[in-house]
Short mmCIF file of C-alpha atoms and ligand atoms in Angstrom, two decimals:
data_model
loop_
_atom_site.label_atom_id
_atom_site.label_comp_id
_atom_site.label_asym_id
_atom_site.label_seq_id
_atom_site.Cartn_x
_atom_site.Cartn_y
_atom_site.Cartn_z
CA MET A 1067 32.51 1.33 -12.12
CA LYS A 1068 33.21 -1.83 -13.41
CA LEU A 1069 35.62 -2.41 -15.96
CA PHE A 1070 34.80 -4.89 -18.83
CA ARG A 1071 37.56 -6.26 -20.21
CA LEU A 1072 37.12 -7.01 -24.18
CA ALA A 1073 39.51 -8.21 -26.68
CA PRO A 1074 39.69 -5.39 -29.34
CA LEU A 1075 37.91 -7.25 -32.05
CA ALA A 1076 35.12 -8.06 -29.61
CA LEU A 1077 35.05 -4.37 -28.73
CA ALA A 1078 35.03 -3.29 -32.26
CA ALA A 1079 32.02 -5.75 -33.03
CA LEU A 1080 30.22 -4.30 -30.00
CA LEU A 1081 30.80 -0.75 -31.24
CA VAL A 1082 29.54 -1.47 -34.79
CA LEU A 1083 26.27 -3.22 -33.08
CA THR A 1084 25.42 -0.52 -30.83
CA GLY A 1085 26.82 2.37 -33.36
CA CYS A 1086 28.12 5.35 -31.37
CA PRO A 1087 28.00 4.38 -27.72
CA ASP A 1088 26.82 7.37 -25.46
CA LYS A 1089 29.86 7.83 -22.95
CA LYS A 1090 27.83 9.41 -20.32
CA THR A 1091 25.86 6.45 -19.52
CA THR A 1092 29.05 4.40 -19.06
CA THR A 1093 31.20 6.93 -17.24
CA GLU A 1094 31.13 7.02 -13.55
CA VAL A 1095 30.79 10.67 -12.30
CA GLU A 1096 33.53 10.77 -9.36
CA THR A 1097 32.69 12.46 -6.42
CA PRO A 1098 35.70 14.21 -5.04
CA ASP A 1099 37.29 13.10 -2.14
CA LYS A 1100 36.75 15.17 0.97
CA LEU A 1101 39.97 17.24 1.49
CA PRO A 1102 41.66 17.40 4.69
CA VAL A 1103 41.45 20.39 6.58
CA ALA A 1104 44.12 23.22 5.81
CA PRO A 1105 44.67 26.70 7.07
CA VAL A 1106 43.53 29.65 4.99
CA PHE A 1107 46.21 31.44 3.10
CA ASN A 1108 46.01 35.26 3.49
CA PRO A 1109 46.72 36.83 0.17
CA ASP A 1110 46.77 40.44 2.05
CA SER A 1111 49.88 39.17 3.83
CA ALA A 1112 51.48 37.51 0.73
CA TYR A 1113 50.98 40.78 -1.07
CA ALA A 1114 52.62 42.77 1.79
CA PHE A 1115 55.34 40.10 1.44
CA VAL A 1116 55.50 41.11 -2.29
CA ALA A 1117 55.61 44.74 -2.05
CA LYS A 1118 58.22 44.96 0.59
CA GLN A 1119 60.52 43.03 -1.52
CA VAL A 1120 59.92 45.35 -4.59
CA ALA A 1121 60.34 48.34 -2.00
CA PHE A 1122 64.09 47.54 -1.41
CA GLY A 1123 64.67 48.08 -5.01
CA PRO A 1124 65.68 45.54 -7.83
CA ARG A 1125 67.46 42.51 -6.24
CA VAL A 1126 70.21 42.33 -8.71
CA PRO A 1127 73.48 40.54 -7.29
CA ASN A 1128 76.30 42.94 -5.97
CA THR A 1129 73.98 45.55 -4.89
CA ALA A 1130 72.95 46.90 -1.84
CA PRO A 1131 69.03 46.22 -2.30
CA HIS A 1132 69.88 42.79 -2.96
CA VAL A 1133 72.06 42.14 0.51
CA LYS A 1134 69.12 44.10 2.25
CA THR A 1135 66.49 42.04 0.89
CA GLY A 1136 68.46 38.51 1.48
CA ASP A 1137 69.06 39.54 5.24
CA TRP A 1138 65.31 40.62 5.46
CA LEU A 1139 64.16 37.37 4.17
CA ILE A 1140 66.51 35.40 6.66
CA SER A 1141 65.14 37.35 9.73
CA LYS A 1142 61.51 36.97 8.66
CA PHE A 1143 61.85 33.14 8.37
CA GLN A 1144 63.59 33.14 11.76
CA SER A 1145 61.10 35.25 13.28
CA TYR A 1146 58.45 32.57 12.43
CA GLY A 1147 60.99 29.95 14.29
CA LEU A 1148 62.21 28.16 11.36
CA THR A 1149 65.81 27.02 11.14
CA VAL A 1150 67.59 29.25 8.61
CA ARG A 1151 70.80 28.64 6.73
CA GLU A 1152 72.56 30.65 4.07
CA GLN A 1153 74.49 29.21 1.34
CA PRO A 1154 76.85 31.67 -0.02
CA PHE A 1155 78.61 31.12 -3.48
CA GLN A 1156 80.23 32.90 -6.18
CA ALA A 1157 79.43 32.68 -9.79
CA MET A 1158 80.38 33.88 -13.21
CA ALA A 1159 77.65 35.73 -15.30
CA PHE A 1160 77.23 35.23 -18.98
CA ASP A 1161 78.86 38.81 -19.23
CA GLY A 1162 81.90 37.84 -17.10
CA LYS A 1163 80.88 39.52 -13.97
CA MET A 1164 81.67 37.51 -10.76
CA LEU A 1165 78.26 37.67 -8.85
CA LYS A 1166 78.30 37.45 -5.02
CA ALA A 1167 75.04 35.55 -4.16
CA ARG A 1168 73.56 33.13 -1.81
CA ASN A 1169 70.71 30.54 -1.62
CA ILE A 1170 68.46 30.71 1.30
CA VAL A 1171 67.11 27.43 3.20
CA ALA A 1172 64.53 27.79 5.88
CA GLN A 1173 63.25 24.60 7.67
CA TYR A 1174 60.00 24.23 9.08
CA GLN A 1175 59.93 20.93 11.39
CA PRO A 1176 63.51 20.16 10.45
CA GLN A 1177 63.15 17.02 12.76
CA ALA A 1178 60.28 15.36 10.35
CA ALA A 1179 61.43 12.66 8.40
CA ARG A 1180 58.88 13.06 5.43
CA ARG A 1181 59.86 16.33 3.67
CA ILE A 1182 58.63 18.62 0.79
CA ALA A 1183 60.52 21.26 -0.69
CA ILE A 1184 59.13 24.78 -1.82
CA PHE A 1185 61.52 26.42 -4.09
CA ALA A 1186 61.37 30.07 -5.35
CA HIS A 1187 64.19 32.37 -6.86
CA TRP A 1188 64.50 35.83 -4.77
CA ASP A 1189 66.92 37.49 -7.27
CA THR A 1190 65.63 39.87 -10.23
CA ARG A 1191 66.87 40.31 -13.60
CA PRO A 1192 69.31 42.89 -14.20
CA PHE A 1193 68.06 44.32 -17.33
CA ALA A 1194 64.66 44.64 -18.89
CA ASP A 1195 65.62 43.14 -22.13
CA LYS A 1196 62.20 42.68 -23.37
CA ASP A 1197 61.07 46.22 -22.76
CA GLU A 1198 60.32 48.35 -25.93
CA LYS A 1199 62.21 51.47 -24.55
CA ASN A 1200 64.10 50.59 -21.31
CA LYS A 1201 66.06 47.46 -22.34
CA ASN A 1202 68.76 48.11 -19.94
CA ALA A 1203 66.95 49.30 -16.89
CA PRO A 1204 66.51 47.10 -13.98
CA LEU A 1205 62.95 45.62 -13.20
CA ASP A 1206 61.20 45.32 -10.00
CA GLY A 1207 60.21 41.80 -10.66
CA ALA A 1208 57.14 42.01 -8.70
CA SER A 1209 55.93 38.63 -10.17
CA ASP A 1210 59.34 37.23 -11.56
CA GLY A 1211 60.56 36.72 -8.33
CA ALA A 1212 58.96 38.42 -5.41
CA SER A 1213 55.61 36.54 -6.04
CA GLY A 1214 57.22 32.84 -5.36
CA VAL A 1215 59.18 34.43 -2.42
CA GLY A 1216 55.98 36.20 -1.06
CA VAL A 1217 53.95 33.09 -1.42
CA ALA A 1218 56.71 30.92 0.52
CA LEU A 1219 57.11 33.33 3.43
CA GLU A 1220 52.92 33.41 3.68
CA MET A 1221 53.14 29.68 3.82
CA ALA A 1222 55.81 30.02 6.55
CA ARG A 1223 53.95 32.40 8.62
CA ILE A 1224 50.80 30.58 8.47
CA LEU A 1225 52.48 26.98 9.41
CA ALA A 1226 54.11 28.44 12.39
CA ALA A 1227 50.97 29.67 13.50
CA GLN A 1228 49.17 26.64 13.56
CA PRO A 1229 48.38 24.87 16.87
CA ASP A 1230 50.03 21.41 17.35
CA SER A 1231 46.48 19.69 16.37
CA LEU A 1232 46.78 21.42 12.60
CA THR A 1233 50.45 20.47 12.02
CA PRO A 1234 50.92 18.84 8.78
CA ALA A 1235 52.39 15.35 8.55
CA VAL A 1236 55.49 16.62 6.63
CA GLY A 1237 58.18 18.94 7.16
CA ILE A 1238 58.71 21.87 4.76
CA ASP A 1239 62.16 23.20 3.22
CA PHE A 1240 61.96 26.65 1.73
CA ILE A 1241 64.57 26.88 -0.51
CA LEU A 1242 65.13 30.24 -2.30
CA PHE A 1243 67.53 30.41 -4.92
CA ASP A 1244 69.85 33.45 -5.87
CA ALA A 1245 71.04 34.29 -9.53
CA GLU A 1246 68.40 32.50 -11.32
CA ASP A 1247 67.51 35.93 -13.68
CA TYR A 1248 71.12 36.78 -14.85
CA GLY A 1249 71.16 34.68 -18.01
CA TYR A 1250 71.74 35.13 -21.67
CA ASP A 1251 68.78 35.57 -23.84
CA SER A 1252 69.78 34.99 -27.64
CA SER A 1253 66.55 36.59 -28.79
CA THR A 1254 66.80 40.04 -27.16
CA GLN A 1255 70.99 40.20 -26.33
CA SER A 1256 72.44 38.66 -29.66
CA GLU A 1257 74.90 41.80 -29.71
CA LEU A 1258 76.38 40.31 -26.50
CA THR A 1259 78.56 37.28 -25.95
CA ASN A 1260 77.51 34.60 -23.98
CA GLN A 1261 80.58 33.85 -21.67
CA LEU A 1262 78.78 30.69 -20.36
CA ALA A 1263 78.08 29.13 -23.89
CA GLY A 1264 80.67 26.21 -22.89
CA LEU A 1265 78.59 25.59 -19.75
CA GLU A 1266 75.45 25.09 -21.88
CA SER A 1267 76.78 22.50 -24.21
CA SER A 1268 77.59 20.45 -21.09
CA GLY A 1269 74.03 20.66 -19.69
CA GLY A 1270 74.48 23.81 -17.62
CA SER A 1271 73.04 27.14 -18.28
CA SER A 1272 73.81 30.56 -18.06
CA TRP A 1273 70.24 30.90 -15.81
CA CYS A 1274 69.81 29.53 -12.68
CA LEU A 1275 73.19 29.85 -11.20
CA GLY A 1276 71.74 29.37 -7.78
CA SER A 1277 70.12 26.23 -8.02
CA GLN A 1278 73.02 24.91 -10.45
CA TYR A 1279 75.31 25.60 -7.20
CA TRP A 1280 72.74 24.15 -5.09
CA ALA A 1281 72.43 20.73 -7.07
CA LYS A 1282 76.03 20.10 -6.66
CA ASN A 1283 76.26 21.33 -3.10
CA MET A 1284 73.03 20.12 -1.87
CA MET A 1285 71.59 21.75 1.57
CA PRO A 1286 70.61 20.04 3.48
CA ALA A 1287 73.32 17.49 2.61
CA ALA A 1288 72.10 14.33 0.58
CA TYR A 1289 68.69 16.10 0.70
CA LYS A 1290 65.98 13.46 -0.23
CA PRO A 1291 62.41 15.20 0.23
CA GLU A 1292 59.32 13.41 -1.47
CA TYR A 1293 58.92 16.28 -4.04
CA GLY A 1294 59.56 19.61 -4.89
CA ILE A 1295 57.30 22.53 -5.89
CA LEU A 1296 58.85 25.44 -7.93
CA LEU A 1297 56.99 28.73 -7.43
CA ASP A 1298 57.79 31.14 -10.22
CA MET A 1299 55.84 34.10 -11.74
CA VAL A 1300 52.90 33.40 -9.39
CA GLY A 1301 51.50 36.88 -8.60
CA ALA A 1302 50.25 38.36 -11.76
CA LYS A 1303 46.82 39.25 -12.69
CA ASN A 1304 45.00 36.33 -14.80
CA GLY A 1305 48.01 34.01 -14.27
CA LYS A 1306 47.74 31.01 -15.99
CA PHE A 1307 49.41 27.74 -15.06
CA SER A 1308 49.56 25.08 -17.49
CA ARG A 1309 51.39 21.99 -16.85
CA GLU A 1310 54.85 22.17 -18.04
CA ASP A 1311 56.58 19.53 -19.93
CA LEU A 1312 59.74 18.60 -17.75
CA SER A 1313 57.31 18.86 -14.58
CA ARG A 1314 55.17 16.10 -16.27
CA GLN A 1315 58.16 13.89 -17.28
CA ARG A 1316 59.38 13.90 -13.72
CA ALA A 1317 56.62 14.28 -11.44
CA ARG A 1318 53.67 13.50 -13.29
CA ASP A 1319 51.79 12.19 -10.09
CA VAL A 1320 52.57 15.57 -8.32
CA VAL A 1321 51.35 17.71 -11.58
CA ASP A 1322 48.23 15.57 -11.28
CA LYS A 1323 47.94 15.90 -7.48
CA VAL A 1324 48.33 19.77 -7.41
CA TRP A 1325 46.13 20.54 -10.43
CA ASN A 1326 43.13 18.32 -9.08
CA ILE A 1327 43.42 20.02 -5.62
CA ALA A 1328 43.24 23.51 -7.58
CA ALA A 1329 40.10 22.32 -9.54
CA GLN A 1330 38.49 20.82 -6.29
CA ILE A 1331 39.07 24.12 -4.13
CA GLY A 1332 37.80 26.27 -6.98
CA TYR A 1333 40.89 27.60 -8.94
CA SER A 1334 40.73 25.99 -12.52
CA ASP A 1335 40.80 29.30 -13.91
CA TYR A 1336 44.60 29.45 -12.94
CA PHE A 1337 45.44 26.04 -13.09
CA LEU A 1338 44.74 24.79 -16.67
CA PHE A 1339 44.57 21.41 -17.71
CA GLN A 1340 46.71 21.95 -20.74
CA ASP A 1341 50.19 20.80 -21.36
CA SER A 1342 52.81 23.24 -22.28
CA PRO A 1343 56.46 22.88 -23.74
CA GLY A 1344 59.42 22.88 -21.23
CA ILE A 1345 61.12 25.71 -19.76
CA THR A 1346 64.66 26.12 -18.45
CA ASP A 1347 63.95 27.22 -14.88
CA ASP A 1348 65.33 26.12 -11.39
CA HIS A 1349 63.29 22.88 -11.60
CA VAL A 1350 65.75 21.63 -14.25
CA PHE A 1351 68.50 21.52 -11.84
CA THR A 1352 66.60 20.28 -8.84
CA ASN A 1353 65.15 17.35 -10.99
CA GLN A 1354 69.16 16.56 -11.92
CA ALA A 1355 69.87 16.54 -8.24
CA GLY A 1356 67.21 14.02 -7.60
CA VAL A 1357 64.42 16.09 -6.52
CA ARG A 1358 61.29 15.18 -8.27
CA THR A 1359 60.02 19.00 -8.93
CA ILE A 1360 57.17 20.61 -10.88
CA ASP A 1361 57.01 24.06 -11.92
CA ILE A 1362 54.19 26.35 -11.38
CA ILE A 1363 54.94 29.23 -13.43
CA ASP A 1364 52.85 31.80 -15.55
CA HIS A 1365 52.69 30.97 -18.97
CA LEU A 1366 50.44 30.12 -21.89
CA PRO A 1367 50.18 26.87 -23.45
CA VAL A 1368 49.71 27.74 -26.88
CA GLY A 1369 51.20 30.37 -29.20
CA ASP A 1370 54.62 32.06 -29.60
CA ASP A 1371 54.28 34.43 -26.73
CA TYR A 1372 55.29 31.76 -24.09
CA PHE A 1373 55.40 34.17 -21.50
CA PRO A 1374 53.16 36.94 -20.41
CA ALA A 1375 53.78 40.34 -21.50
CA TYR A 1376 55.24 41.76 -18.41
CA HIS A 1377 57.95 39.11 -18.61
CA HIS A 1378 61.65 40.55 -18.48
CA THR A 1379 60.14 44.13 -18.81
CA THR A 1380 59.59 47.23 -16.56
CA ASP A 1381 55.86 46.44 -16.38
CA ASP A 1382 56.71 43.73 -13.87
CA ASN A 1383 56.04 45.90 -11.14
CA MET A 1384 53.24 45.96 -8.24
CA SER A 1385 50.62 47.04 -10.96
CA VAL A 1386 50.58 43.64 -12.26
CA ILE A 1387 49.91 41.91 -8.81
CA ASP A 1388 46.83 40.41 -8.05
CA LYS A 1389 45.84 39.04 -4.67
CA ARG A 1390 43.47 36.55 -6.01
CA THR A 1391 46.37 35.03 -8.13
CA LEU A 1392 48.37 34.91 -5.06
CA LYS A 1393 45.45 33.05 -3.18
CA ALA A 1394 45.09 30.44 -5.82
CA VAL A 1395 48.55 29.48 -5.79
CA GLY A 1396 49.34 29.66 -1.98
CA GLN A 1397 46.06 27.97 -0.94
CA THR A 1398 46.48 25.16 -3.58
CA VAL A 1399 49.94 24.57 -2.43
CA LEU A 1400 48.98 24.53 1.30
CA GLN A 1401 45.95 22.30 0.68
CA THR A 1402 48.51 19.79 -1.10
CA ILE A 1403 50.88 19.91 1.59
CA TYR A 1404 47.91 19.05 4.27
CA GLY A 1405 47.00 16.04 2.13
CA GLU A 1406 50.25 14.57 2.79
ZN1 ZN B 2653 62.74 35.78 -15.16
#
């Protein structure tokens, strides 16, 4: 299509002369670029990884299921030949508890110069404070936590299984944060004191303790991937991923790339071309650390109910998980990696 450069006045005159121009006759219909071959993401396998985490029990820091799940995640990545490191840390939660936590870093093709980060959080919220009845009960975190990790694990499994001829041009770092979901929610916990309120006034948060620690102690050191993709709540039936504000501000090109690929491979029911407000999630701190990161997170672009109904309730269990959503996200991110 040729672009006609007209001065605004001339353009106005033209519009007056021709009336309302028919846009269709002047808009070129773009044929999508042919996408590179990417491996097939297996949603059954991703689902099994989500179920396995949930079966350990809620992954709340300072509990046995949390430790066991962390050990299992490390052994799974190692079994696929990835280079795995742990980043142990202690952090005080908003209620004054000292949390024993660890971030997990698993590198695929660690020698590759060009890198992409896949982030997720592997802990679960200790209380279902948005639940109608069981506000102090822990939750399974099937979507909020386990789904992002399940997609990451399945990607690692698939990448490791590829022949040399189908190796992507980039290395991938799977970085799983701990203690993301132990934050203070003023809408449900106003009777409690947020002992980290001071941290919040200086750009920190009672949420995302693992990514805040990582941002100050980067692993790998001086880490400079081309960009990062955060997967959070990517497993629920009818998941809706709209274009979150901070993602657009910091990595608009990555948002466009991922959403366009999703549309091209048939997942525009999940990846909505709609904008939504910003959210406090691990990408706030990875962006602060200089890694341009987008957040793929299940939330609606309109209305007061920003989060899906299962969010931070005991309903966030395996019954909300849908393999089709896992497939939409996993295949889209894999296809994105194979386009690099
Ligand atoms: Zn959460």
